Amino acid sequence: MLKLPYELWIGARYAGIGSLRARKGRGDRFVSFVAATSMAGIALGVAALIVVLSVMNGFQKDVRDRMLSVLPHVEIFVTGQDPEQTIQQWKSVAQRVEENPSVKATAPFVAAQGMLMRGQDLRGIQVKGIDPGTEGGVSDLPRQMQSGKLTDLKPGSFGIVLGQELADLLGVRKGDTVMMLAPQANVGPAGFTPRMRQFTLVGTYRSGHYEYDSTLAFVDATDASKLFRDTGNAGVRLRVDDMHRAPEIARAIGRTLPSNMLVADWSRNNRTWFAAVQTEKRMMFLILALIVAVAAFNLLSSLVMAVKDKQSDIAILRSFGSTPGEIARIFLVQGAMIGVVGTLAGVLGGMAIAFNIDVIVPAIERIIGAQFLPREIYFISTLPSDPRTSDIVTIGVTSLIMSLVATLYPSWRASRLQPAQVLRHD
């Protein structure tokens, strides 16, 4: 039968994990209470870290996926050329980039800034000129249509598809007309006149990304090239087999194209936003790690009190022949057990919340009658969660290291106690 070292049994008893009979003493109950508070502090800190980082991961993933449901993985801009000419020649560019096996679909586009006017309402928008027949290969727009069909956009008909949020803001429905103004004016005998065109709403879409649903409009690429011939950019949109490799694929494609073609991937176009999220995640980890650090200091304090409370026990063990190293290991075991139990409790609790946050948050919102993420303010209206193994392991290891470091000083102090002095005062 395997015989465990006695330091393990005594350390477990001091940590509050020993038998109930061993904890009937008043001093033992006090030590167990202090150990329990230390465990609770570590567990709360670890759980908070896991939940917050999971929510930030989910927020980043959800916004990214909703962005890429409307935006392409890679865009090729043709500079120094009229948008109308680019649209007519886009297939030659597409054939060239489709030689890369990672490219799965291509479609032309015209990008411009404009304004929509409906009665007294005037809204600044981003205009995307697209080819309805090929757009489904590079985005999820055809599957996000709320009313009408994307194929209702026909060259020369000057139809427009708006986000459902933008349509509601303007108060328009399918079949209504809106006036679009281009930033470039026409010069005629009467002077400068704004360049504008009436468009008919042929459908609405909803991507779930409030910023796009309220500011992004789609028209036929030919119509867009005519209206924005001086101010628009034109080129080809691509969808690749792995969006995470989009920067690498974009660089490979860029090396094969002439100098008047610029290649940009989705991470570059939204680089500021994603960099801000990563910075916020790192800072949030450091800030919330302070909760675990405070719990570790609490553990250190509890062990110092335990050493003070157990001086008589230490003196008796030393009198029976225990070495200073064995005494130190008793309190190392005590602190390690508190840290391990607290960390495991925090990991399990944090994972339980992180994996069920889509149920917990709506329940809280119904109880208090308020919404945590209003669509008008945030990109998304629900609280997502994406627990990642790497984050959970990092948090758990960090907590264990802090707990073990906190046990070193009290263990050293316990090993330095002299039994003769302790017993003389007792």
PDB file of C-alpha atoms in Angstrom, residues 18-200:
ATOM      1  CA  GLY A  18      -8.870  17.281   5.859  1.00  0.00           C
ATOM      2  CA  SER A  19     -11.469  15.232   7.707  1.00  0.00           C
ATOM      3  CA  LEU A  20     -14.354  16.975   9.468  1.00  0.00           C
ATOM      4  CA  ARG A  21     -13.345  15.377  12.749  1.00  0.00           C
ATOM      5  CA  ALA A  22      -9.929  17.002  12.459  1.00  0.00           C
ATOM      6  CA  ARG A  23     -11.502  20.446  12.182  1.00  0.00           C
ATOM      7  CA  LYS A  24     -13.561  20.478  15.378  1.00  0.00           C
ATOM      8  CA  GLY A  25     -11.072  22.725  17.135  1.00  0.00           C
ATOM      9  CA  ARG A  26     -11.703  26.433  17.297  1.00  0.00           C
ATOM     10  CA  GLY A  27      -8.350  27.330  15.775  1.00  0.00           C
ATOM     11  CA  ASP A  28      -8.805  24.813  12.952  1.00  0.00           C
ATOM     12  CA  ARG A  29     -12.217  26.274  12.132  1.00  0.00           C
ATOM     13  CA  PHE A  30     -10.704  29.744  11.913  1.00  0.00           C
ATOM     14  CA  VAL A  31      -7.864  28.538   9.648  1.00  0.00           C
ATOM     15  CA  SER A  32     -10.372  26.703   7.463  1.00  0.00           C
ATOM     16  CA  PHE A  33     -12.496  29.841   7.170  1.00  0.00           C
ATOM     17  CA  VAL A  34      -9.508  31.937   6.094  1.00  0.00           C
ATOM     18  CA  ALA A  35      -8.497  29.224   3.601  1.00  0.00           C
ATOM     19  CA  ALA A  36     -12.046  29.187   2.197  1.00  0.00           C
ATOM     20  CA  THR A  37     -12.030  32.961   1.655  1.00  0.00           C
ATOM     21  CA  SER A  38      -8.675  32.665  -0.136  1.00  0.00           C
ATOM     22  CA  MET A  39     -10.091  29.930  -2.390  1.00  0.00           C
ATOM     23  CA  ALA A  40     -13.179  32.041  -3.123  1.00  0.00           C
ATOM     24  CA  GLY A  41     -11.039  35.051  -4.063  1.00  0.00           C
ATOM     25  CA  ILE A  42      -8.934  33.010  -6.478  1.00  0.00           C
ATOM     26  CA  ALA A  43     -12.023  31.343  -7.959  1.00  0.00           C
ATOM     27  CA  LEU A  44     -13.784  34.683  -8.527  1.00  0.00           C
ATOM     28  CA  GLY A  45     -10.724  36.199 -10.194  1.00  0.00           C
ATOM     29  CA  VAL A  46     -10.191  33.216 -12.499  1.00  0.00           C
ATOM     30  CA  ALA A  47     -13.893  33.024 -13.414  1.00  0.00           C
ATOM     31  CA  ALA A  48     -14.019  36.767 -14.160  1.00  0.00           C
ATOM     32  CA  LEU A  49     -10.979  36.490 -16.428  1.00  0.00           C
ATOM     33  CA  ILE A  50     -12.416  33.556 -18.370  1.00  0.00           C
ATOM     34  CA  VAL A  51     -15.833  35.173 -18.836  1.00  0.00           C
ATOM     35  CA  VAL A  52     -14.500  38.587 -19.898  1.00  0.00           C
ATOM     36  CA  LEU A  53     -11.920  37.218 -22.349  1.00  0.00           C
ATOM     37  CA  SER A  54     -14.496  34.796 -23.787  1.00  0.00           C
ATOM     38  CA  VAL A  55     -16.924  37.665 -24.360  1.00  0.00           C
ATOM     39  CA  MET A  56     -14.213  39.768 -26.010  1.00  0.00           C
ATOM     40  CA  ASN A  57     -13.264  36.824 -28.245  1.00  0.00           C
ATOM     41  CA  GLY A  58     -16.913  36.295 -29.131  1.00  0.00           C
ATOM     42  CA  PHE A  59     -17.409  39.991 -29.828  1.00  0.00           C
ATOM     43  CA  GLN A  60     -14.415  40.054 -32.175  1.00  0.00           C
ATOM     44  CA  LYS A  61     -15.448  36.844 -33.949  1.00  0.00           C
ATOM     45  CA  ASP A  62     -19.105  37.869 -34.311  1.00  0.00           C
ATOM     46  CA  VAL A  63     -18.325  41.313 -35.674  1.00  0.00           C
ATOM     47  CA  ARG A  64     -15.693  39.884 -38.022  1.00  0.00           C
ATOM     48  CA  ASP A  65     -18.098  37.254 -39.389  1.00  0.00           C
ATOM     49  CA  ARG A  66     -20.852  39.831 -39.874  1.00  0.00           C
ATOM     50  CA  MET A  67     -18.420  42.155 -41.602  1.00  0.00           C
ATOM     51  CA  LEU A  68     -17.286  39.425 -43.964  1.00  0.00           C
ATOM     52  CA  SER A  69     -20.869  38.447 -44.743  1.00  0.00           C
ATOM     53  CA  VAL A  70     -21.089  41.779 -46.580  1.00  0.00           C
ATOM     54  CA  LEU A  71     -17.459  42.606 -47.333  1.00  0.00           C
ATOM     55  CA  PRO A  72     -15.088  40.489 -49.447  1.00  0.00           C
ATOM     56  CA  HIS A  73     -11.937  38.773 -48.218  1.00  0.00           C
ATOM     57  CA  VAL A  74      -9.736  40.630 -50.718  1.00  0.00           C
ATOM     58  CA  GLU A  75     -10.261  43.704 -52.928  1.00  0.00           C
ATOM     59  CA  ILE A  76      -8.250  44.758 -55.972  1.00  0.00           C
ATOM     60  CA  PHE A  77      -8.448  48.472 -56.798  1.00  0.00           C
ATOM     61  CA  VAL A  78      -7.578  49.625 -60.317  1.00  0.00           C
ATOM     62  CA  THR A  79      -6.098  53.130 -60.088  1.00  0.00           C
ATOM     63  CA  GLY A  80      -5.744  55.769 -62.793  1.00  0.00           C
ATOM     64  CA  GLN A  81      -8.668  54.425 -64.791  1.00  0.00           C
ATOM     65  CA  ASP A  82     -12.295  55.449 -65.204  1.00  0.00           C
ATOM     66  CA  PRO A  83     -14.617  53.173 -63.135  1.00  0.00           C
ATOM     67  CA  GLU A  84     -16.807  52.578 -66.180  1.00  0.00           C
ATOM     68  CA  GLN A  85     -13.825  51.288 -68.140  1.00  0.00           C
ATOM     69  CA  THR A  86     -12.761  49.053 -65.228  1.00  0.00           C
ATOM     70  CA  ILE A  87     -16.213  47.474 -65.003  1.00  0.00           C
ATOM     71  CA  GLN A  88     -16.139  46.680 -68.707  1.00  0.00           C
ATOM     72  CA  GLN A  89     -12.725  44.997 -68.371  1.00  0.00           C
ATOM     73  CA  TRP A  90     -13.069  43.334 -64.958  1.00  0.00           C
ATOM     74  CA  LYS A  91     -13.207  39.786 -66.355  1.00  0.00           C
ATOM     75  CA  SER A  92      -9.658  40.031 -67.660  1.00  0.00           C
ATOM     76  CA  VAL A  93      -8.445  40.929 -64.158  1.00  0.00           C
ATOM     77  CA  ALA A  94     -10.582  38.143 -62.661  1.00  0.00           C
ATOM     78  CA  GLN A  95      -9.110  35.533 -65.000  1.00  0.00           C
ATOM     79  CA  ARG A  96      -5.642  36.597 -63.979  1.00  0.00           C
ATOM     80  CA  VAL A  97      -6.210  36.321 -60.213  1.00  0.00           C
ATOM     81  CA  GLU A  98      -8.204  33.072 -60.517  1.00  0.00           C
ATOM     82  CA  GLU A  99      -4.941  31.373 -61.490  1.00  0.00           C
ATOM     83  CA  ASN A 100      -4.250  31.362 -57.745  1.00  0.00           C
ATOM     84  CA  PRO A 101      -5.850  28.126 -56.424  1.00  0.00           C
ATOM     85  CA  SER A 102      -6.866  29.847 -53.159  1.00  0.00           C
ATOM     86  CA  VAL A 103      -9.258  32.200 -54.994  1.00  0.00           C
ATOM     87  CA  LYS A 104     -12.762  30.708 -54.994  1.00  0.00           C
ATOM     88  CA  ALA A 105     -14.877  33.492 -56.520  1.00  0.00           C
ATOM     89  CA  THR A 106     -14.557  36.947 -58.101  1.00  0.00           C
ATOM     90  CA  ALA A 107     -16.946  39.842 -58.726  1.00  0.00           C
ATOM     91  CA  PRO A 108     -16.620  43.464 -59.906  1.00  0.00           C
ATOM     92  CA  PHE A 109     -17.349  46.453 -57.684  1.00  0.00           C
ATOM     93  CA  VAL A 110     -17.502  50.235 -57.622  1.00  0.00           C
ATOM     94  CA  ALA A 111     -17.010  51.961 -54.259  1.00  0.00           C
ATOM     95  CA  ALA A 112     -17.986  55.576 -53.573  1.00  0.00           C
ATOM     96  CA  GLN A 113     -19.351  57.952 -50.976  1.00  0.00           C
ATOM     97  CA  GLY A 114     -22.717  59.562 -51.551  1.00  0.00           C
ATOM     98  CA  MET A 115     -25.812  60.992 -49.911  1.00  0.00           C
ATOM     99  CA  LEU A 116     -29.399  59.799 -49.947  1.00  0.00           C
ATOM    100  CA  MET A 117     -32.244  62.286 -49.798  1.00  0.00           C
ATOM    101  CA  ARG A 118     -35.837  61.463 -49.014  1.00  0.00           C
ATOM    102  CA  GLY A 119     -38.048  64.443 -48.261  1.00  0.00           C
ATOM    103  CA  GLN A 120     -36.283  66.399 -45.533  1.00  0.00           C
ATOM    104  CA  ASP A 121     -34.017  63.485 -44.542  1.00  0.00           C
ATOM    105  CA  LEU A 122     -30.427  63.518 -45.783  1.00  0.00           C
ATOM    106  CA  ARG A 123     -28.092  60.607 -44.981  1.00  0.00           C
ATOM    107  CA  GLY A 124     -24.444  60.028 -45.801  1.00  0.00           C
ATOM    108  CA  ILE A 125     -23.876  56.514 -47.136  1.00  0.00           C
ATOM    109  CA  GLN A 126     -21.305  54.178 -48.619  1.00  0.00           C
ATOM    110  CA  VAL A 127     -22.306  53.049 -52.095  1.00  0.00           C
ATOM    111  CA  LYS A 128     -21.222  49.701 -53.522  1.00  0.00           C
ATOM    112  CA  GLY A 129     -21.791  49.031 -57.185  1.00  0.00           C
ATOM    113  CA  ILE A 130     -22.020  45.259 -57.729  1.00  0.00           C
ATOM    114  CA  ASP A 131     -22.845  42.631 -60.326  1.00  0.00           C
ATOM    115  CA  PRO A 132     -25.943  40.816 -58.927  1.00  0.00           C
ATOM    116  CA  GLY A 133     -25.084  37.653 -60.838  1.00  0.00           C
ATOM    117  CA  THR A 134     -21.634  37.150 -59.286  1.00  0.00           C
ATOM    118  CA  GLU A 135     -22.064  38.904 -55.924  1.00  0.00           C
ATOM    119  CA  GLY A 136     -23.274  35.735 -54.211  1.00  0.00           C
ATOM    120  CA  GLY A 137     -19.845  34.167 -54.683  1.00  0.00           C
ATOM    121  CA  VAL A 138     -17.986  36.821 -52.669  1.00  0.00           C
ATOM    122  CA  SER A 139     -20.556  37.782 -49.996  1.00  0.00           C
ATOM    123  CA  ASP A 140     -23.704  36.545 -48.269  1.00  0.00           C
ATOM    124  CA  LEU A 141     -25.776  39.481 -49.492  1.00  0.00           C
ATOM    125  CA  PRO A 142     -28.254  37.437 -51.623  1.00  0.00           C
ATOM    126  CA  ARG A 143     -29.052  35.283 -48.564  1.00  0.00           C
ATOM    127  CA  GLN A 144     -29.523  38.321 -46.314  1.00  0.00           C
ATOM    128  CA  MET A 145     -32.284  39.912 -48.376  1.00  0.00           C
ATOM    129  CA  GLN A 146     -35.320  40.818 -46.258  1.00  0.00           C
ATOM    130  CA  SER A 147     -37.477  41.961 -49.171  1.00  0.00           C
ATOM    131  CA  GLY A 148     -37.024  41.785 -52.941  1.00  0.00           C
ATOM    132  CA  LYS A 149     -34.182  39.974 -54.705  1.00  0.00           C
ATOM    133  CA  LEU A 150     -30.655  41.076 -55.487  1.00  0.00           C
ATOM    134  CA  THR A 151     -31.194  40.174 -59.141  1.00  0.00           C
ATOM    135  CA  ASP A 152     -33.760  43.003 -59.335  1.00  0.00           C
ATOM    136  CA  LEU A 153     -30.742  45.307 -59.729  1.00  0.00           C
ATOM    137  CA  LYS A 154     -30.475  45.643 -63.503  1.00  0.00           C
ATOM    138  CA  PRO A 155     -28.170  47.904 -65.548  1.00  0.00           C
ATOM    139  CA  GLY A 156     -29.883  51.139 -66.505  1.00  0.00           C
ATOM    140  CA  SER A 157     -32.871  50.652 -64.185  1.00  0.00           C
ATOM    141  CA  PHE A 158     -31.165  52.566 -61.327  1.00  0.00           C
ATOM    142  CA  GLY A 159     -32.467  50.312 -58.599  1.00  0.00           C
ATOM    143  CA  ILE A 160     -31.020  50.322 -55.088  1.00  0.00           C
ATOM    144  CA  VAL A 161     -30.853  47.873 -52.173  1.00  0.00           C
ATOM    145  CA  LEU A 162     -30.657  49.400 -48.692  1.00  0.00           C
ATOM    146  CA  GLY A 163     -29.986  47.973 -45.255  1.00  0.00           C
ATOM    147  CA  GLN A 164     -33.179  47.494 -43.285  1.00  0.00           C
ATOM    148  CA  GLU A 165     -32.011  49.983 -40.651  1.00  0.00           C
ATOM    149  CA  LEU A 166     -31.315  52.662 -43.274  1.00  0.00           C
ATOM    150  CA  ALA A 167     -34.663  52.030 -44.980  1.00  0.00           C
ATOM    151  CA  ASP A 168     -36.422  52.458 -41.625  1.00  0.00           C
ATOM    152  CA  LEU A 169     -34.526  55.668 -40.904  1.00  0.00           C
ATOM    153  CA  LEU A 170     -35.569  57.106 -44.266  1.00  0.00           C
ATOM    154  CA  GLY A 171     -39.094  55.693 -43.979  1.00  0.00           C
ATOM    155  CA  VAL A 172     -39.026  53.972 -47.385  1.00  0.00           C
ATOM    156  CA  ARG A 173     -40.356  50.635 -48.598  1.00  0.00           C
ATOM    157  CA  LYS A 174     -39.889  48.533 -51.699  1.00  0.00           C
ATOM    158  CA  GLY A 175     -40.996  50.540 -54.740  1.00  0.00           C
ATOM    159  CA  ASP A 176     -40.325  53.975 -53.163  1.00  0.00           C
ATOM    160  CA  THR A 177     -37.837  56.360 -54.738  1.00  0.00           C
ATOM    161  CA  VAL A 178     -34.869  58.135 -53.159  1.00  0.00           C
ATOM    162  CA  MET A 179     -32.524  60.771 -54.545  1.00  0.00           C
ATOM    163  CA  MET A 180     -28.791  60.008 -54.527  1.00  0.00           C
ATOM    164  CA  LEU A 181     -26.261  62.828 -54.642  1.00  0.00           C
ATOM    165  CA  ALA A 182     -22.668  62.326 -55.782  1.00  0.00           C
ATOM    166  CA  PRO A 183     -19.878  64.463 -54.279  1.00  0.00           C
ATOM    167  CA  GLN A 184     -18.763  65.601 -57.776  1.00  0.00           C
ATOM    168  CA  ALA A 185     -20.803  68.387 -59.413  1.00  0.00           C
ATOM    169  CA  ASN A 186     -21.559  68.970 -63.094  1.00  0.00           C
ATOM    170  CA  VAL A 187     -20.294  72.130 -64.783  1.00  0.00           C
ATOM    171  CA  GLY A 188     -22.664  73.727 -67.281  1.00  0.00           C
ATOM    172  CA  PRO A 189     -23.753  77.101 -68.625  1.00  0.00           C
ATOM    173  CA  ALA A 190     -25.627  77.732 -65.400  1.00  0.00           C
ATOM    174  CA  GLY A 191     -22.537  76.998 -63.309  1.00  0.00           C
ATOM    175  CA  PHE A 192     -22.035  74.130 -60.866  1.00  0.00           C
ATOM    176  CA  THR A 193     -24.998  71.840 -60.384  1.00  0.00           C
ATOM    177  CA  PRO A 194     -25.035  68.841 -58.048  1.00  0.00           C
ATOM    178  CA  ARG A 195     -24.839  65.460 -59.721  1.00  0.00           C
ATOM    179  CA  MET A 196     -27.861  63.476 -58.594  1.00  0.00           C
ATOM    180  CA  ARG A 197     -29.999  60.607 -59.729  1.00  0.00           C
ATOM    181  CA  GLN A 198     -33.293  59.114 -58.631  1.00  0.00           C
ATOM    182  CA  PHE A 199     -33.133  55.479 -57.551  1.00  0.00           C
ATOM    183  CA  THR A 200     -35.964  53.036 -56.892  1.00  0.00           C
TER     184      THR A 200
END
